[in-house]
GROMACS .gro file of N, CA and C in nm:
model
  393
    1MET      N    1  10.572  10.273  12.465
    1MET     CA    2  10.549  10.260  12.325
    1MET      C    3  10.417  10.313  12.284
    2ARG      N    4  10.395  10.394  12.190
    2ARG     CA    5  10.268  10.442  12.152
    2ARG      C    6  10.208  10.344  12.042
    3MET      N    7  10.091  10.300  12.070
    3MET     CA    8  10.025  10.201  11.982
    3MET      C    9   9.968  10.269  11.853
    4THR      N   10   9.988  10.211  11.747
    4THR     CA   11   9.944  10.262  11.611
    4THR      C   12   9.822  10.178  11.571
    5LEU      N   13   9.727  10.236  11.519
    5LEU     CA   14   9.608  10.165  11.465
    5LEU      C   15   9.590  10.223  11.320
    6ALA      N   16   9.578  10.128  11.228
    6ALA     CA   17   9.557  10.170  11.087
    6ALA      C   18   9.410  10.148  11.050
    7ILE      N   19   9.346  10.240  10.985
    7ILE     CA   20   9.209  10.226  10.941
    7ILE      C   21   9.207  10.171  10.800
    8HIS      N   22   9.130  10.059  10.785
    8HIS     CA   23   9.126  10.003  10.648
    8HIS      C   24   9.036  10.087  10.567
    9PRO      N   25   9.057  10.106  10.435
    9PRO     CA   26   8.974  10.193  10.352
    9PRO      C   27   8.834  10.133  10.318
   10GLU      N   28   8.823  10.005  10.323
   10GLU     CA   29   8.696   9.938  10.283
   10GLU      C   30   8.603   9.929  10.404
   11GLN      N   31   8.480   9.906  10.373
   11GLN     CA   32   8.380   9.864  10.476
   11GLN      C   33   8.347   9.722  10.468
   12TYR      N   34   8.315   9.666  10.588
   12TYR     CA   35   8.294   9.522  10.605
   12TYR      C   36   8.145   9.489  10.644
   13THR      N   37   8.110   9.373  10.614
   13THR     CA   38   7.968   9.323  10.650
   13THR      C   39   8.000   9.196  10.737
   14ILE      N   40   7.928   9.183  10.841
   14ILE     CA   41   7.935   9.066  10.928
   14ILE      C   42   7.809   8.973  10.892
   15HIS      N   43   7.839   8.858  10.846
   15HIS     CA   44   7.729   8.758  10.807
   15HIS      C   45   7.713   8.641  10.900
   16SER      N   46   7.591   8.610  10.915
   16SER     CA   47   7.558   8.482  10.992
   16SER      C   48   7.507   8.376  10.899
   17PHE      N   49   7.560   8.254  10.911
   17PHE     CA   50   7.522   8.134  10.838
   17PHE      C   51   7.490   8.025  10.929
   18SER      N   52   7.420   7.923  10.880
   18SER     CA   53   7.402   7.797  10.958
   18SER      C   54   7.542   7.728  10.975
   19PRO      N   55   7.561   7.652  11.075
   19PRO     CA   56   7.693   7.587  11.088
   19PRO      C   57   7.740   7.498  10.981
   20ASN      N   58   7.640   7.448  10.905
   20ASN     CA   59   7.677   7.356  10.791
   20ASN      C   60   7.683   7.421  10.658
   21ALA      N   61   7.672   7.560  10.654
   21ALA     CA   62   7.674   7.639  10.527
   21ALA      C   63   7.801   7.610  10.450
   22VAL      N   64   7.788   7.610  10.321
   22VAL     CA   65   7.901   7.600  10.230
   22VAL      C   66   7.922   7.743  10.171
   23LEU      N   67   8.033   7.798  10.195
   23LEU     CA   68   8.061   7.933  10.150
   23LEU      C   69   8.106   7.930  10.004
   24PRO      N   70   8.063   8.030   9.918
   24PRO     CA   71   8.106   8.037   9.787
   24PRO      C   72   8.262   8.049   9.772
   25ASN      N   73   8.317   7.993   9.669
   25ASN     CA   74   8.463   7.995   9.643
   25ASN      C   75   8.517   8.142   9.642
   26GLU      N   76   8.432   8.230   9.595
   26GLU     CA   77   8.472   8.375   9.584
   26GLU      C   78   8.517   8.430   9.715
   27VAL      N   79   8.456   8.386   9.821
   27VAL     CA   80   8.495   8.427   9.950
   27VAL      C   81   8.646   8.407   9.970
   28PHE      N   82   8.697   8.292   9.939
   28PHE     CA   83   8.839   8.253   9.968
   28PHE      C   84   8.932   8.328   9.876
   29ALA      N   85   8.879   8.403   9.779
   29ALA     CA   86   8.971   8.470   9.682
   29ALA      C   87   8.986   8.622   9.734
   30GLN      N   88   8.913   8.653   9.837
   30GLN     CA   89   8.920   8.801   9.883
   30GLN      C   90   9.050   8.821   9.953
   31ASP      N   91   9.089   8.949   9.953
   31ASP     CA   92   9.208   8.989  10.019
   31ASP      C   93   9.208   8.966  10.169
   32MET      N   94   9.087   8.986  10.223
   32MET     CA   95   9.074   8.965  10.368
   32MET      C   96   8.941   8.916  10.408
   33TYR      N   97   8.928   8.816  10.491
   33TYR     CA   98   8.805   8.769  10.543
   33TYR      C   99   8.837   8.693  10.671
   34PHE      N  100   8.738   8.682  10.753
   34PHE     CA  101   8.757   8.607  10.885
   34PHE      C  102   8.626   8.520  10.897
   35ILE      N  103   8.656   8.398  10.933
   35ILE     CA  104   8.554   8.300  10.947
   35ILE      C  105   8.562   8.245  11.091
   36GLY      N  106   8.446   8.240  11.158
   36GLY     CA  107   8.439   8.166  11.288
   36GLY      C  108   8.325   8.074  11.289
   37LYS      N  109   8.353   7.954  11.332
   37LYS     CA  110   8.245   7.848  11.334
   37LYS      C  111   8.226   7.782  11.472
   38THR      N  112   8.105   7.771  11.513
   38THR     CA  113   8.076   7.700  11.633
   38THR      C  114   7.959   7.603  11.601
   39GLN      N  115   7.910   7.535  11.700
   39GLN     CA  116   7.802   7.444  11.683
   39GLN      C  117   7.674   7.514  11.652
   40GLU      N  118   7.666   7.646  11.697
   40GLU     CA  119   7.547   7.726  11.673
   40GLU      C  120   7.543   7.796  11.534
   41GLY      N  121   7.663   7.825  11.484
   41GLY     CA  122   7.657   7.894  11.346
   41GLY      C  123   7.794   7.926  11.295
   42LEU      N  124   7.790   7.979  11.183
   42LEU     CA  125   7.919   8.026  11.115
   42LEU      C  126   7.903   8.175  11.092
   43SER      N  127   8.014   8.250  11.129
   43SER     CA  128   8.014   8.389  11.108
   43SER      C  129   8.121   8.427  11.009
   44LEU      N  130   8.096   8.522  10.925
   44LEU     CA  131   8.188   8.565  10.826
   44LEU      C  132   8.200   8.715  10.820
   45VAL      N  133   8.323   8.770  10.824
   45VAL     CA  134   8.341   8.908  10.812
   45VAL      C  135   8.414   8.925  10.678
   46ILE      N  136   8.354   9.011  10.592
   46ILE     CA  137   8.418   9.023  10.451
   46ILE      C  138   8.375   9.159  10.396
   47SER      N  139   8.445   9.200  10.298
   47SER     CA  140   8.425   9.330  10.235
   47SER      C  141   8.272   9.344  10.201
   48SER      N  142   8.218   9.458  10.225
   48SER     CA  143   8.075   9.484  10.196
   48SER      C  144   8.051   9.483  10.039
   49GLU      N  145   8.153   9.490   9.960
   49GLU     CA  146   8.142   9.480   9.816
   49GLU      C  147   8.087   9.343   9.773
   50MET      N  148   8.115   9.240   9.853
   50MET     CA  149   8.074   9.110   9.816
   50MET      C  150   7.934   9.078   9.876
   51GLN      N  151   7.838   9.055   9.790
   51GLN     CA  152   7.701   9.035   9.831
   51GLN      C  153   7.687   8.877   9.854
   52LEU      N  154   7.629   8.841   9.969
   52LEU     CA  155   7.612   8.703   9.999
   52LEU      C  156   7.472   8.681  10.045
   53ASP      N  157   7.419   8.560  10.027
   53ASP     CA  158   7.286   8.519  10.075
   53ASP      C  159   7.300   8.459  10.213
   54SER      N  160   7.306   8.532  10.310
   54SER     CA  161   7.332   8.483  10.452
   54SER      C  162   7.203   8.493  10.526
   55LEU      N  163   7.187   8.426  10.641
   55LEU     CA  164   7.071   8.424  10.731
   55LEU      C  165   7.049   8.561  10.786
   56GLU      N  166   7.156   8.625  10.823
   56GLU     CA  167   7.149   8.770  10.877
   56GLU      C  168   7.273   8.833  10.829
   57GLN      N  169   7.270   8.966  10.820
   57GLN     CA  170   7.386   9.038  10.784
   57GLN      C  171   7.381   9.180  10.852
   58GLU      N  172   7.500   9.222  10.881
   58GLU     CA  173   7.515   9.359  10.951
   58GLU      C  174   7.624   9.434  10.871
   59PRO      N  175   7.579   9.519  10.772
   59PRO     CA  176   7.678   9.595  10.693
   59PRO      C  177   7.726   9.719  10.763
   60GLY      N  178   7.827   9.784  10.701
   60GLY     CA  179   7.870   9.919  10.752
   60GLY      C  180   7.969   9.918  10.862
   61TRP      N  181   8.064   9.826  10.862
   61TRP     CA  182   8.158   9.821  10.967
   61TRP      C  183   8.291   9.872  10.913
   62CYS      N  184   8.365   9.957  10.992
   62CYS     CA  185   8.497  10.000  10.955
   62CYS      C  186   8.599   9.928  11.048
   63CYS      N  187   8.721   9.909  10.995
   63CYS     CA  188   8.819   9.828  11.062
   63CYS      C  189   8.939   9.908  11.105
   64PHE      N  190   8.981   9.889  11.232
   64PHE     CA  191   9.103   9.935  11.281
   64PHE      C  192   9.192   9.815  11.290
   65GLU      N  193   9.313   9.828  11.235
   65GLU     CA  194   9.411   9.717  11.263
   65GLU      C  195   9.515   9.761  11.356
   66VAL      N  196   9.542   9.687  11.458
   66VAL     CA  197   9.650   9.714  11.554
   66VAL      C  198   9.781   9.671  11.488
   67LEU      N  199   9.864   9.767  11.455
   67LEU     CA  200   9.984   9.741  11.380
   67LEU      C  201  10.085   9.663  11.475
   68GLY      N  202  10.135   9.555  11.429
   68GLY     CA  203  10.221   9.471  11.505
   68GLY      C  204  10.343   9.435  11.433
   69PRO      N  205  10.398   9.319  11.445
   69PRO     CA  206  10.334   9.199  11.507
   69PRO      C  207  10.331   9.220  11.660
   70LEU      N  208  10.232   9.160  11.719
   70LEU     CA  209  10.207   9.168  11.862
   70LEU      C  210  10.249   9.027  11.915
   71GLY      N  211  10.345   9.022  11.999
   71GLY     CA  212  10.377   8.889  12.061
   71GLY      C  213  10.266   8.846  12.162
   72PHE      N  214  10.267   8.713  12.180
   72PHE     CA  215  10.162   8.668  12.276
   72PHE      C  216  10.193   8.714  12.417
   73SER      N  217  10.315   8.764  12.443
   73SER     CA  218  10.345   8.813  12.574
   73SER      C  219  10.289   8.954  12.598
   74MET      N  220  10.245   9.018  12.492
   74MET     CA  221  10.188   9.158  12.512
   74MET      C  222  10.043   9.134  12.560
   75THR      N  223  10.018   9.198  12.668
   75THR     CA  224   9.882   9.179  12.726
   75THR      C  225   9.803   9.310  12.731
   76GLY      N  226   9.673   9.298  12.731
   76GLY     CA  227   9.579   9.408  12.753
   76GLY      C  228   9.554   9.503  12.635
   77ILE      N  229   9.616   9.474  12.515
   77ILE     CA  230   9.597   9.564  12.401
   77ILE      C  231   9.452   9.573  12.362
   78LEU      N  232   9.391   9.461  12.339
   78LEU     CA  233   9.246   9.464  12.297
   78LEU      C  234   9.160   9.517  12.410
   79SER      N  235   9.198   9.483  12.532
   79SER     CA  236   9.119   9.530  12.644
   79SER      C  237   9.121   9.689  12.659
   80LYS      N  238   9.238   9.746  12.639
   80LYS     CA  239   9.249   9.890  12.649
   80LYS      C  240   9.177   9.971  12.531
   81VAL      N  241   9.188   9.910  12.414
   81VAL     CA  242   9.112   9.974  12.298
   81VAL      C  243   8.966   9.965  12.314
   82SER      N  244   8.918   9.839  12.354
   82SER     CA  245   8.781   9.815  12.372
   82SER      C  246   8.721   9.891  12.488
   83GLY      N  247   8.795   9.908  12.598
   83GLY     CA  248   8.760   9.989  12.708
   83GLY      C  249   8.743  10.143  12.669
   84THR      N  250   8.838  10.185  12.597
   84THR     CA  251   8.839  10.332  12.551
   84THR      C  252   8.704  10.348  12.465
   85LEU      N  253   8.674  10.255  12.382
   85LEU     CA  254   8.556  10.273  12.299
   85LEU      C  255   8.429  10.251  12.380
   86ALA      N  256   8.430  10.157  12.471
   86ALA     CA  257   8.319  10.136  12.552
   86ALA      C  258   8.281  10.263  12.636
   87ASP      N  259   8.383  10.325  12.686
   87ASP     CA  260   8.362  10.455  12.764
   87ASP      C  261   8.286  10.553  12.683
   88GLU      N  262   8.292  10.550  12.546
   88GLU     CA  263   8.221  10.639  12.455
   88GLU      C  264   8.093  10.576  12.404
   89GLN      N  265   8.056  10.462  12.454
   89GLN     CA  266   7.931  10.394  12.414
   89GLN      C  267   7.938  10.352  12.268
   90ILE      N  268   8.060  10.305  12.226
   90ILE     CA  269   8.082  10.261  12.091
   90ILE      C  270   8.104  10.109  12.088
   91SER      N  271   8.006  10.040  12.028
   91SER     CA  272   8.010   9.895  12.019
   91SER      C  273   8.116   9.853  11.923
   92ILE      N  274   8.183   9.734  11.947
   92ILE     CA  275   8.281   9.683  11.865
   92ILE      C  276   8.249   9.539  11.826
   93PHE      N  277   8.321   9.493  11.726
   93PHE     CA  278   8.333   9.359  11.690
   93PHE      C  279   8.477   9.325  11.674
   94ALA      N  280   8.529   9.244  11.768
   94ALA     CA  281   8.681   9.224  11.776
   94ALA      C  282   8.715   9.089  11.709
   95ILE      N  283   8.832   9.090  11.637
   95ILE     CA  284   8.888   8.976  11.580
   95ILE      C  285   9.037   8.971  11.614
   96SER      N  286   9.080   8.854  11.648
   96SER     CA  287   9.220   8.836  11.680
   96SER      C  288   9.280   8.737  11.579
   97THR      N  289   9.403   8.762  11.535
   97THR     CA  290   9.472   8.662  11.447
   97THR      C  291   9.610   8.629  11.522
   98PHE      N  292   9.684   8.539  11.468
   98PHE     CA  293   9.815   8.503  11.528
   98PHE      C  294   9.901   8.624  11.547
   99ASP      N  295   9.895   8.723  11.455
   99ASP     CA  296   9.990   8.840  11.459
   99ASP      C  297   9.933   8.963  11.519
  100THR      N  298   9.797   8.988  11.514
  100THR     CA  299   9.749   9.114  11.553
  100THR      C  300   9.603   9.106  11.589
  101ASP      N  301   9.544   9.219  11.619
  101ASP     CA  302   9.401   9.233  11.647
  101ASP      C  303   9.338   9.334  11.552
  102TYR      N  304   9.210   9.311  11.526
  102TYR     CA  305   9.129   9.398  11.445
  102TYR      C  306   9.007   9.439  11.529
  103ILE      N  307   8.977   9.566  11.524
  103ILE     CA  308   8.863   9.618  11.598
  103ILE      C  309   8.768   9.681  11.496
  104LEU      N  310   8.647   9.628  11.477
  104LEU     CA  311   8.550   9.688  11.386
  104LEU      C  312   8.448   9.770  11.462
  105VAL      N  313   8.418   9.889  11.407
  105VAL     CA  314   8.317   9.982  11.464
  105VAL      C  315   8.221  10.019  11.343
  106LYS      N  316   8.102  10.046  11.387
  106LYS     CA  317   8.003  10.090  11.283
  106LYS      C  318   8.052  10.222  11.212
  107ASN      N  319   8.027  10.234  11.085
  107ASN     CA  320   8.076  10.347  11.011
  107ASN      C  321   8.025  10.482  11.074
  108ASN      N  322   7.902  10.483  11.131
  108ASN     CA  323   7.851  10.608  11.188
  108ASN      C  324   7.910  10.647  11.320
  109ARG      N  325   8.001  10.558  11.365
  109ARG     CA  326   8.073  10.586  11.496
  109ARG      C  327   8.223  10.601  11.478
  110LEU      N  328   8.265  10.597  11.351
  110LEU     CA  329   8.410  10.597  11.324
  110LEU      C  330   8.475  10.729  11.367
  111LYS      N  331   8.417  10.836  11.339
  111LYS     CA  332   8.478  10.968  11.381
  111LYS      C  333   8.489  10.975  11.526
  112SER      N  334   8.385  10.938  11.600
  112SER     CA  335   8.385  10.937  11.750
  112SER      C  336   8.496  10.836  11.796
  113ALA      N  337   8.508  10.721  11.734
  113ALA     CA  338   8.614  10.625  11.781
  113ALA      C  339   8.748  10.683  11.758
  114ILE      N  340   8.767  10.744  11.639
  114ILE     CA  341   8.905  10.805  11.615
  114ILE      C  342   8.936  10.911  11.722
  115ALA      N  343   8.841  10.996  11.753
  115ALA     CA  344   8.861  11.102  11.847
  115ALA      C  345   8.888  11.041  11.994
  116ALA      N  346   8.814  10.938  12.026
  116ALA     CA  347   8.835  10.878  12.162
  116ALA      C  348   8.981  10.808  12.174
  117LEU      N  349   9.012  10.744  12.070
  117LEU     CA  350   9.140  10.676  12.068
  117LEU      C  351   9.258  10.774  12.068
  118LYS      N  352   9.243  10.875  11.989
  118LYS     CA  353   9.350  10.981  11.987
  118LYS      C  354   9.362  11.058  12.122
  119LYS      N  355   9.251  11.075  12.189
  119LYS     CA  356   9.251  11.137  12.322
  119LYS      C  357   9.327  11.045  12.424
  120GLN      N  358   9.324  10.916  12.402
  120GLN     CA  359   9.399  10.823  12.489
  120GLN      C  360   9.543  10.797  12.444
  121GLY      N  361   9.592  10.870  12.334
  121GLY     CA  362   9.730  10.860  12.296
  121GLY      C  363   9.759  10.765  12.192
  122TYR      N  364   9.654  10.700  12.128
  122TYR     CA  365   9.674  10.617  12.016
  122TYR      C  366   9.709  10.694  11.890
  123HIS      N  367   9.800  10.643  11.811
  123HIS     CA  368   9.835  10.701  11.678
  123HIS      C  369   9.742  10.636  11.576
  124ILE      N  370   9.665  10.718  11.500
  124ILE     CA  371   9.564  10.661  11.405
  124ILE      C  372   9.617  10.703  11.268
  125ILE      N  373   9.635  10.603  11.175
  125ILE     CA  374   9.669  10.634  11.041
  125ILE      C  375   9.570  10.583  10.942
  126GLU      N  376   9.556  10.651  10.826
  126GLU     CA  377   9.459  10.607  10.732
  126GLU      C  378   9.485  10.481  10.654
  127SER      N  379   9.611  10.445  10.645
  127SER     CA  380   9.648  10.319  10.573
  127SER      C  381   9.782  10.278  10.627
  128LYS      N  382   9.814  10.152  10.605
  128LYS     CA  383   9.944  10.097  10.652
  128LYS      C  384  10.064  10.159  10.578
  129ASP      N  385  10.028  10.224  10.465
  129ASP     CA  386  10.135  10.282  10.382
  129ASP      C  387  10.199  10.405  10.455
  130GLU      N  388  10.125  10.461  10.551
  130GLU     CA  389  10.176  10.577  10.621
  130GLU      C  390  10.285  10.544  10.726
  131VAL      N  391  10.309  10.412  10.750
  131VAL     CA  392  10.395  10.369  10.860
  131VAL      C  393  10.537  10.408  10.824
   0.00000   0.00000   0.00000
């Protein structure tokens, strides 16, 4: 089976907050966001269009969505994608959900990432509407 990755049209920013931070309600109204919290901090990935007062922020990330659903029995998907990109010296920020994986790459590396993934046989589409 040939794996398909969809590129999201928007760019994302990765924010760092203190672990006790209270996020603005507007965050929860967004179409897509990811929150991770540990004892050390709270991380938020959200559309770059939303401006937030975070401790640190890293804008300019593009998102590949692994089109699924991917059952928990499917192994190595994220490993293969991240390995392909690592071979090209492309850093990633990976997020997994119950249904699928998301791989974020910096905007200035998107074209290289697409080329590397296509070379390994991945099908890349510009939006999920192309499926």
